[in-house]
Amino acid sequence: MVDPSCCSVSAGFSIRQPVCSSAVDGCKQQSRLLPCARLQPRSAQPMSINQQIRDLAYFMKIAELGHLGRASEVLHISQSALSKCIDRLEEAYGAELFERAGRGIRLTSAGQLLCERSQQVASVLDETQRQTSSMGKGLAGVIRIGAAATTAEFMLPKACRVLQEQAPAVLLEMQIGMNDVLHDSLRKGALDIVVGPLGTRDEELTELPIMDDEVVVAASADHPLAGQQVPMQALSDYRWILSPPSVATRQWLEAAFMKQGLPPPDVAIVSSSQASMRNLIVETGLLSFVSRRNLANSAGLVEVPNPATTMPRRFGIVRRADAYLSPATRRFIEILQQQEN
């Protein structure tokens, strides 16, 4: 008899066929299964993958039970059909798989090897089925997110918590940076989505609005203009710390000054790091242009209010227009939408 521990049929090989209308004596079928002519060497013959998986499932059950008749009853397959199954496998693998053992049959050395390997394949198929099912439901997979500093601080933490509660197997890979850099990575396919300011005119990208925001002039609490509503001319008298020229907020601010017939702000420091912006403003006494949301949580910073230097904008999700979004990514987008609604 065959050790069933290595030959039990896995869910990955679950097969069902119509019930046989009649059963033939197992020993007779086993005699037909093992004619003397089979002892001659044979060359391997190709089989279709579907037929091979089905035949291996039958083979494993026959090996487990060590008897063709009992396997026929359990599988609801005629013994002649099971004999043909073994014929096909022996032709495909070029080796005898069974030998007689009293009133039953047992595996040959080649059959034992095939049984062990078939069990491994069945386990892999079963695990693959579970994993692909989870990925299809958005419960597994990888999401590559680009985020502006403001959205990384105010939008993403709660959304990440909810996602981990719903789908702990999802891996989030997050890149924090300036919008122009993130959009470039998005176009190249290095990111799945970008969560940040909207307003791109790139036809390759599409946008989904999530929330509103305003960008305002900021200063340290001890700055001469702190908290005062002053004309833009007064703002021109001070130096600034701003983002690189390619960033939309800086371009908007410079355009606002030029619209009033004033030169662009006099920039002393260019920084792409929002994380260091607060300390730089406090220590240097420079003016800057930051999200009002950041300002509210930054001790030592105050707004210098002026409608002409208040930039309205929207935050949301940017993606490639023709790109596939995985179920996990779609799940994360839904979480962000529900969070802000």
XYZ file of C-alpha atoms in Angstrom:
341
model
C 0.000 0.000 0.000
C 1.077 3.579 -0.610
C 1.780 6.080 2.150
C -1.209 8.482 1.922
C 0.722 11.307 3.586
C 2.467 12.152 0.341
C -0.396 11.407 -1.994
C -3.584 12.968 -0.632
C -5.471 14.981 -3.243
C -5.184 18.730 -2.649
C -7.922 21.288 -3.302
C -5.694 22.561 -6.079
C -6.386 19.320 -7.966
C -10.100 19.022 -7.207
C -11.723 17.205 -10.185
C -15.228 15.858 -10.710
C -16.536 13.746 -13.606
C -19.947 12.153 -14.365
C -20.759 9.088 -12.256
C -19.840 5.800 -13.936
C -22.872 3.736 -14.864
C -21.165 0.465 -13.927
C -18.151 -0.720 -11.929
C -15.742 -3.415 -13.088
C -13.782 -5.620 -10.732
C -10.698 -3.706 -9.555
C -8.289 -6.591 -9.912
C -9.242 -7.172 -13.562
C -8.703 -3.517 -14.341
C -5.382 -3.564 -12.502
C -4.305 -6.539 -14.618
C -5.095 -4.500 -17.716
C -3.225 -1.581 -16.177
C 0.032 -3.541 -15.941
C 0.597 -5.765 -19.036
C 4.061 -7.231 -19.559
C 4.582 -5.059 -22.635
C 4.775 -2.046 -20.352
C 8.158 -3.154 -19.090
C 9.743 -1.944 -22.325
C 11.361 1.531 -22.281
C 9.268 4.311 -23.740
C 9.844 7.907 -24.755
C 7.967 10.779 -23.101
C 4.937 12.123 -24.963
C 3.592 15.672 -24.532
C 0.218 16.287 -22.867
C -1.930 19.391 -22.620
C -1.609 21.161 -19.280
C -5.308 20.769 -18.432
C -5.297 17.044 -19.175
C -2.073 16.560 -17.248
C -3.428 18.296 -14.134
C -6.617 16.235 -14.276
C -4.728 12.973 -14.769
C -2.331 13.794 -11.937
C -5.280 14.330 -9.609
C -6.620 10.881 -10.490
C -3.135 9.396 -10.191
C -2.707 10.790 -6.682
C -5.986 9.303 -5.513
C -5.131 5.891 -6.999
C -1.745 6.068 -5.277
C -3.363 7.034 -1.977
C -5.825 4.131 -2.032
C -3.516 1.563 -3.664
C -6.466 0.042 -5.486
C -8.035 0.973 -8.797
C -11.538 -0.184 -7.851
C -11.667 1.857 -4.649
C -10.319 4.911 -6.485
C -13.071 4.456 -9.071
C -15.726 4.482 -6.353
C -14.292 7.544 -4.598
C -13.759 9.573 -7.777
C -16.957 8.380 -9.495
C -14.873 7.538 -12.565
C -14.944 4.234 -14.422
C -11.964 1.962 -13.882
C -11.300 1.836 -17.602
C -11.079 5.647 -17.652
C -8.603 5.538 -14.759
C -6.546 2.902 -16.585
C -6.347 5.198 -19.603
C -5.332 8.033 -17.291
C -2.368 6.008 -16.034
C -1.553 5.030 -19.634
C -1.341 8.693 -20.610
C 0.856 9.599 -17.651
C 3.242 6.719 -18.280
C 3.464 7.735 -21.928
C 4.025 11.367 -20.938
C 6.699 10.686 -18.304
C 8.295 7.670 -19.981
C 8.261 5.433 -16.909
C 6.173 2.782 -15.162
C 4.260 4.356 -12.270
C 2.621 1.340 -10.567
C 3.396 -2.307 -9.878
C 1.237 -5.118 -8.517
C 1.106 -5.620 -4.750
C -1.116 -8.566 -3.801
C -4.700 -7.662 -4.669
C -3.764 -4.009 -5.035
C -1.099 -1.863 -6.627
C 1.727 0.299 -5.331
C 3.945 3.017 -6.676
C 7.235 2.334 -8.376
C 10.203 4.536 -7.538
C 9.301 6.762 -10.481
C 5.678 6.789 -9.352
C 6.697 7.779 -5.823
C 8.705 10.709 -7.216
C 5.800 11.815 -9.399
C 3.408 11.552 -6.447
C 5.601 13.759 -4.260
C 6.116 16.336 -6.998
C 2.404 16.319 -7.845
C 1.579 17.106 -4.228
C 3.974 20.062 -4.384
C 2.319 21.299 -7.578
C -1.118 20.896 -6.004
C -0.019 22.967 -3.003
C 1.376 25.706 -5.247
C -1.835 25.820 -7.292
C -3.926 25.968 -4.142
C -1.833 28.810 -2.684
C -1.857 30.637 -6.016
C -5.644 30.416 -6.124
C -5.916 31.946 -2.651
C -3.444 34.713 -3.450
C -4.989 35.655 -6.787
C -8.429 35.651 -5.192
C -7.164 38.041 -2.500
C -5.538 40.279 -5.095
C -8.724 40.291 -7.151
C -10.629 41.546 -4.111
C -8.032 44.215 -3.334
C -6.920 42.374 -0.196
C -3.331 41.831 -1.331
C -0.766 43.345 -3.660
C 1.479 46.396 -3.799
C 0.401 50.050 -4.147
C 3.073 52.545 -5.217
C 1.964 55.981 -4.021
C 3.536 59.352 -4.664
C 2.449 62.094 -2.270
C 3.031 65.793 -1.785
C 4.190 66.748 1.703
C 0.834 68.275 2.660
C -1.208 65.266 1.584
C 1.311 62.922 3.203
C 0.683 64.712 6.489
C -3.064 65.327 6.350
C -4.677 62.869 3.939
C -2.662 59.669 3.934
C -2.200 58.635 7.593
C -5.880 57.924 8.241
C -6.356 56.331 4.819
C -3.350 54.078 5.436
C -4.773 53.018 8.796
C -8.122 52.101 7.246
C -6.437 50.177 4.433
C -4.354 48.169 6.901
C -7.488 47.338 8.868
C -9.311 46.179 5.731
C -6.426 44.557 3.869
C -3.354 43.955 6.055
C -1.648 41.956 3.284
C -1.390 45.037 1.038
C 2.075 46.597 0.883
C 2.219 50.393 0.528
C 5.322 51.889 -1.061
C 5.267 55.657 -0.527
C 7.398 58.342 -2.168
C 7.161 61.885 -0.788
C 8.245 64.709 -3.056
C 7.443 67.707 -5.191
C 4.585 67.454 -7.657
C 6.683 67.782 -10.813
C 9.026 64.982 -9.737
C 6.141 62.728 -8.715
C 4.282 63.295 -11.983
C 7.412 62.395 -13.918
C 7.656 59.108 -11.992
C 3.962 58.516 -12.640
C 4.381 58.955 -16.405
C 7.270 56.498 -16.400
C 5.159 53.895 -14.611
C 7.223 54.002 -11.416
C 4.123 55.037 -9.416
C 0.506 53.861 -9.552
C -1.043 57.114 -8.303
C -0.013 60.504 -6.971
C -1.955 62.112 -4.122
C -1.381 65.849 -4.186
C -2.323 69.177 -5.783
C -4.345 69.019 -9.000
C -4.135 71.215 -12.062
C -1.944 69.327 -14.497
C -2.482 70.028 -18.180
C -0.834 66.780 -19.218
C -3.135 64.724 -21.466
C -1.386 61.545 -20.328
C -2.681 62.085 -16.794
C -6.188 62.200 -15.374
C -7.340 63.700 -12.071
C -9.881 62.880 -9.378
C -10.613 65.783 -6.947
C -10.764 64.931 -3.238
C -10.484 68.097 -1.107
C -9.890 71.873 -1.264
C -6.875 73.758 0.048
C -5.365 77.255 0.103
C -1.726 78.332 -0.077
C -0.853 81.521 1.825
C 2.106 83.709 2.733
C 3.700 82.584 6.003
C 6.179 84.189 8.375
C 7.684 83.497 11.775
C 5.662 84.761 14.727
C 8.209 87.531 15.413
C 8.409 88.748 11.805
C 7.515 92.454 11.336
C 4.620 91.495 9.022
C 3.303 88.610 11.128
C -0.488 88.624 11.250
C -0.799 91.906 9.366
C -2.724 92.397 6.146
C -0.281 94.404 4.067
C -0.119 95.396 0.392
C 1.964 93.272 -1.939
C 4.490 96.076 -2.249
C 5.360 95.520 1.413
C 5.919 91.819 0.720
C 8.406 92.795 -1.981
C 10.624 94.397 0.627
C 11.487 91.043 2.226
C 13.333 87.963 1.078
C 11.770 84.539 0.655
C 12.264 80.801 0.932
C 10.395 79.098 -1.913
C 10.099 75.826 -3.792
C 12.021 75.274 -7.064
C 10.859 77.320 -10.106
C 9.200 74.271 -11.683
C 6.688 73.928 -8.821
C 3.163 75.222 -9.514
C 2.787 77.146 -6.235
C 5.909 79.216 -6.878
C 4.844 79.884 -10.471
C 1.432 81.065 -9.237
C 2.988 83.404 -6.632
C 5.418 84.935 -9.120
C 2.552 85.494 -11.574
C 0.526 87.191 -8.806
C 3.362 89.653 -8.153
C 3.892 90.385 -11.835
C 0.145 90.922 -12.251
C 0.475 93.802 -9.773
C 3.426 95.221 -11.714
C 5.918 93.980 -9.130
C 9.038 91.882 -9.627
C 8.902 88.246 -8.506
C 9.768 87.603 -4.848
C 13.435 87.923 -3.945
C 14.385 84.310 -3.204
C 17.148 83.630 -0.681
C 16.640 79.867 -0.272
C 15.216 77.302 -2.685
C 14.009 74.161 -0.910
C 12.106 71.116 -2.089
C 11.755 69.823 1.479
C 8.480 70.729 3.112
C 9.603 68.943 6.267
C 12.380 71.499 6.838
C 10.325 74.524 5.778
C 9.001 75.439 9.227
C 12.415 75.499 10.904
C 13.930 77.428 8.013
C 11.234 80.106 8.228
C 11.590 80.431 12.009
C 15.394 80.526 12.031
C 15.967 82.765 8.999
C 13.041 85.180 9.302
C 12.270 84.680 5.596
C 8.759 84.754 4.154
C 7.375 81.650 2.486
C 4.320 80.280 0.663
C 2.753 77.218 2.284
C -0.517 75.366 2.661
C -2.832 76.822 5.280
C -3.238 73.263 6.587
C 0.502 73.094 7.279
C 0.404 76.522 8.871
C -2.285 75.489 11.339
C -0.068 72.751 12.779
C 3.237 74.638 12.717
C 4.007 76.365 16.007
C 5.865 79.619 15.577
C 4.421 80.366 12.123
C 1.614 82.779 11.272
C -0.150 83.853 8.111
C 0.427 87.187 6.421
C -3.089 87.542 4.974
C -3.732 89.050 1.569
C -6.436 87.922 -0.885
C -4.087 88.622 -3.799
C -1.548 86.139 -2.443
C -4.015 83.435 -1.412
C -3.899 80.594 -3.912
C -6.925 78.280 -4.035
C -6.200 74.728 -5.126
C -7.586 71.224 -4.952
C -5.994 68.054 -3.728
C -6.801 64.731 -5.246
C -5.554 61.681 -7.069
C -3.584 61.761 -10.312
C -3.121 58.637 -12.419
C -2.074 57.727 -15.945
C -5.081 58.021 -18.210
C -4.630 54.624 -19.859
C -3.083 52.740 -16.933
C -4.490 49.650 -15.224
C -5.352 50.136 -11.555
C -5.088 47.044 -9.401
C -8.019 46.165 -7.110
C -5.858 47.139 -4.121
C -5.192 50.576 -5.632
C -8.899 51.055 -6.379
C -9.688 50.104 -2.792
C -7.256 52.751 -1.519
C -8.794 55.412 -3.782
C -12.255 54.569 -2.421
C -10.942 54.932 1.130
C -9.553 58.393 0.337
C -12.858 59.481 -1.210
C -14.923 58.239 1.728
C -12.532 59.843 4.195
C -12.967 63.331 2.752
C -16.706 62.978 2.110
